Steps between C-alpha positions, in 0.01 A plus 500: 500500500620741233864575377553743774388279779722219376780774492436575862473134582867434409608712809335246723558161324800406257455652142533152351195351681302813435567465111388150550190623649459769213536205244238302645280793529530576123416164411155547646482842360586374139187258521250768638681746214403238229164433606439882492652541170320210323182451702522129440490187727888417562616191342610362803337540851648731756545421879316613764758759620494672155125503503474644844756762416297598182175532726678685794625750234164544340338538870705782597402686183137518666419811713376292794877398521656836468697588803334791682177477285218673648153419359173670545283325274240211530729251311847507586601154508486445857492160629437392881639183484874435458436148373268620213760772392754238490274264281453766244877607509360835618357568147190617651357766253352237247512548131308760268307811579126579539460537108729208375661201645782515287576883597802605687475618854690820594519369878611148376776501253624164633155327477427663155813363382451148629136536322666596160782221538264240589271592201806483258644166656152334458465617125833367446362159629215491319703562182746203548221281617324522173326829439764666308337792377317630824562869517357581839402362861481594836461317872152551633445404882179297422443144410407413134136555541503837623765582248278398219204705668769802444545403147128504440451825686755668285324380155163648637650842445585396122183327450237668691190346345650141514298258753613151419812304557553185296662229700547134381408312802763419772371382824674736740296754723762782493484494117146539495485747802758720333252597233192525701703730756610741220113533417488286189270221391721186432372314169591133585618293185485116576813312376511227230608141615767392253614139626546561868582865440261797571623775232372845395197477296609791235173468309292569810727798599446637143130463513474665822699809392278545191177433705613771780662726278880574506407854639326356816785260582771639732735228427569147445644365829684152413706245726846340450609314829202291605400147664532181251252400325458885405778609290650839406252691277581531130660824571629589155157457342333686776768774431450499116095526565553805765717678238212441219230621733705789672415338828748504808672187594587415882699195587478314835869356512473421892774254495621476153815669529671193625374328157696554195157399300278753661762766435544410162115511452502853621795596273324341183175656595645849499693423190210401280225696665394682807585477893464840680622339857589173660483456904703259682554408870791578723465221714441230265768574257792647736418318830443795710217572752143569337407834425660631185444461118671635200305690230680494179426591136629603159369860505703717739230778500213237605715342767553841637140579482432218711763577759337860530153326568626352824375748786733619748860381605566125527699262707854433391500174662423260182754729287774441799425132536510424115840698463655343769421162386619562112826678635575184726416248202638707220375418152687173496346381815149600383540326164620195694191486722308502155668217354473305806150543504473400146687172567289418794206561278594208328586288777164589685294394168713162475421452876146568467425300202656178690275553783218568281566180321549283815148640645299443147506881452673706240709798475291761279645596184577864517810573302408886493514529863871577576438506902190304599440142488150310555448125600156365449313348801247285335559220720425670810182661341369141395581366845354777718351834416694658796811343444624766276456786751627282786834469306531880495464507896711200546796681296466798685510353851810307383686808406454472138434876406412633150360180383141569370226256469216577291173319500207484270185728524633751733280837452644838638352860491764755476384870502147399381612264213440132556777262349421166445777218540707780696873432513484293189479809284199325325146442526539114471867375485504114439674413817595603862850550532811594705739798418857526592755761359855547455563873581794666569704393827357134489763237590533147402436410874160700466394254205601167640350578828166622390482202250580255811225661695247530210552121441440397878186722481365347183568154634311586819198624328466209296549254793232688676255409222618150420541207709841351531541168306713205330487400149604182350584450105684173592540216225299673226759463218510890469768614261396899557256694693308828393691825563436670856269176601588595869509867474160540710605234772691712714368280806634191359700295754627202316493408117588124399607458142693180522452226243495744187735524218535892444659656186728720645520751224376859454126415591647396854668840569204631664482162721870558585474862609162412704680232685787741583263767643213290671476433860311183452704157532535349135613150434797413254392599143688246277572566138449263229652735212656652317775263473734698688279545783401141537492386872566845637274675754344838390521612850859533481527716202593842511414622187365417149552862369723430214309208365164707521611828358503597116511813312350647180510803300161650410424792272405830734490784249597627134675831432347553143840603331775319341837555712879422475591484873359552837674602810379556876596686806344598846519840654336595817268183571415510151567268200537635139538333162631662190423371150716608188228512226667643183177455286322774722826685558466468882666397808182394703510518868286260684410512879383210731160597631489379851124511509378399133780237521619558149749699306378832399633790271704747688715706274622516126843593386461575129775502224583337175559132455563429854649153526604482871397676849736404785435645847800552770463661839785685641486686830104431523468686165330315205665533132355338200753432208295527152695353237363598134572401134481866395516849680770406751439318826402675838507462854175605687486549878196451721354834643306404826309832515345445142475109535680448161825488300653791350805540295824513693778497224576373151722193470823567302438255226741581208651140521141340505338427214244224562447436892388137567518458885548714801649343812556703833750396792706618769872456587594570840350851558469592114177463281530412125303402207592353157321513175561205282533619118355262241637685200829440305603862554398553857694434822333363805560792760543487879393812691554596853316727772679791637243636750397762227395236213636242278793528277662284248765316673633206284441355132540133466592288182338622173382320163335208697159597516429457876145375566502446873719597838504340798665614826609212725721441812741209440704404819477851643563698215303704273467373140298616184404239227398620162304287264512531125375351180832516324724339768500306807435673848767720635578541865653830616623532866520808703864616566522669838839670405367629157159555623362356163370183359775291322453177280550202699385200266219348299241256549594216255271328248224739559447667172177679389393587863241781489480525900673415802352508856676405827299364792572293847346187654611498831875568497559377135548754208328421160483651161180464280617547147261589222509383125237576258560169319633175621562430877484789744731394806525495879871545619624451860798669641770261643863520534555851346294404184170446361386153391169378328267314706148534290409540169129629415371485141440844366241602212551868436622590836598855603505439884574233754420664829564344867269624789403349830198534731454336837837301472396350162738564219362552139609562153265663227608414141328725260401383151416730177328179322338298777404481862769629754600263764552538890742278637541393892801424666531137634738539787549118537621470151621852456360555166188710383182300405209606269242648722246696308429632148390853432399699165660845460521653163877554426617525888805723540526514880374341823501704797441401874292753678415432874259717712450465891327148474475402128727419239483571108661454149466757252563356156566782229395403139628656188191416315223483773389646816737469806386230718463489892510154670476449859705240686266298733565230757256213497442283784423149368359381832195718490 
């Protein structure tokens, strides 16, 4: 329906009704227009009527759907079955031409447009999933193995004398066959066993390159997504090695799009070295039918070369399927699926660990694999050699699909090469195991039902190898039993523990859990201690969690530079840390490495005597405020194309003489930051965002040498607290009418405060007031004022920093002269108690940084290295 047809419709139906229809039609058309203009996955998913309208509009652009079309060629888009035509939305011509799968077909403008739009939308998805610098991609109607073959065949033209492909071993037949089918000889590099994990042997790879000669090697063929205990290859190191020897690098990223870790690896590999192309499956990553893949890369010319290697036209079905799916989900829907998958990975790991502990097995420690998990099956192997393989068939017949049982000693010949220990990615992995994966689309019900059925299968197998029995340990004056004493007794019918005097402390936690989960009949287990447990039944207890859990801070890493402050921010599934290091005139940017599990250098902003780096994210854009003692202060913006910060604007600093602290905050929809000025001549100044940059908005009190600023919400109203060495802290309140901060009052009896930090414990607000000498204070907000609840002795303290992990609240009190103290909140007495001493030279800040599953504290040091401590949970029952 065009404008003329709508006007004609008004002759038949009320004009007001037609106008409503026109508006509804324009709503659909606006979505389509935006898609064609931007070529990106829409943020919100489309409904089916919009998608079908779009596809029908594309179909009528193909010649086979022209009214009165007369075809006399051998391929005219003829379809014998109407059902088949409807299945393909009458888009019959496929994609590409005989010389190029990405080329436009004169007969099929609609199908060609479908192909272009799909490739553009998929490119956008790859970028927001983590590979931000990918430049080109196309959908190919072949699964991952044949798509890899296409990449290798394309490289043949560039390296005609090459014969070998270096391949860190992964036991999947299609990966191996993709190289053989292309006519090359795979050079299998065995993996290194590190703990439970199988990792890339970089030394062996380099040795093979030198042995065979770089000119004889077609490429290195690496892998991201894989079955545990194999973990993603060390992609960055391989990429650097490929760049060093000028060898192409092809990455098998089969189901890696759904993992931010795998995508991060590819992005980093391309940034520091060489990755020519990476291939991913459509069905595994986007939940569409099998038969399609995405070939992507960072060199647009090379990706075009691959597309031209594909012979003939191609089916449009995979392109159609993935486009419909992504338009239905939208970017937000797809990101939600990624987030749910990640959460369920943690849930699956927890449930597998509980199950493993119950059966005397263990969850293999494979932290570098973000999708797949593995549980040992040593117990089954010990009981009966056939029990391991029998478990696999039992799971399959009980409709548990995807679980993969890997026995020891399997030999398999694939295309003439014999693999020992096949399926385990190693000639001699130490134990048999079972794989389970948290892949996109998995639900909580899938996890719980599979765990329940696996538990039953394990019990059945053990019962078949052991006779049922009763056990009695009655009247033996037993106080404690060895951990997991009954783990192998799944055929146990009855257990008698009467007449003993158990200590029901942390040592009995395992017994309490075993009693709750066993099918055996267990007598009363009476507690003789500790004092509060005397006379109680262990059988009745529901938890010993609080009594058996402690925490600690352990050194993880050092950054070999002095520093004044540390800040952190998260962006697109990555965690970053910035360190202000004036002695090397740098604002260092670190990034959490999901694979190596440490913080690595990412970027470096240089300046003159940098004293503060503070991030703020506005409308998904990352800005870095860099305060300097000399040369003015500046704001940098993160450039995603270059993966680095570039200067965005200079800060108007005519009133700033000696910046000492930066605080960012939001009031309503408005963004602000304040720079606290510690000189007599300077003014602490507030800056405001105006969609183009930050500008000077308000100057606060002068002549007070402000050392710290803290934004806090008091009784639903925005406030600023300024700390100063020359007067007590001043409280400003935001005036909605004046749209400025106005002085509200002071915090009395708090002279010589160098820093103030606000924090919440449940619903109560507190302030941590730092004093260099004397007592630092903890204040509590009650009845419209702050009152002191605790004094902490200070010896050269420049920071008293609150932070919390896992519902535990801490204070870190720095010291220039002795050990810094970490205090832990006692919720019963409502005070902080001394918890741990740490030695840091002249600490200036303590900054909490959390990654997906780990927590850290960065301690900046004015006279030594910046220290990173990890917060760990200790189970005292182990």
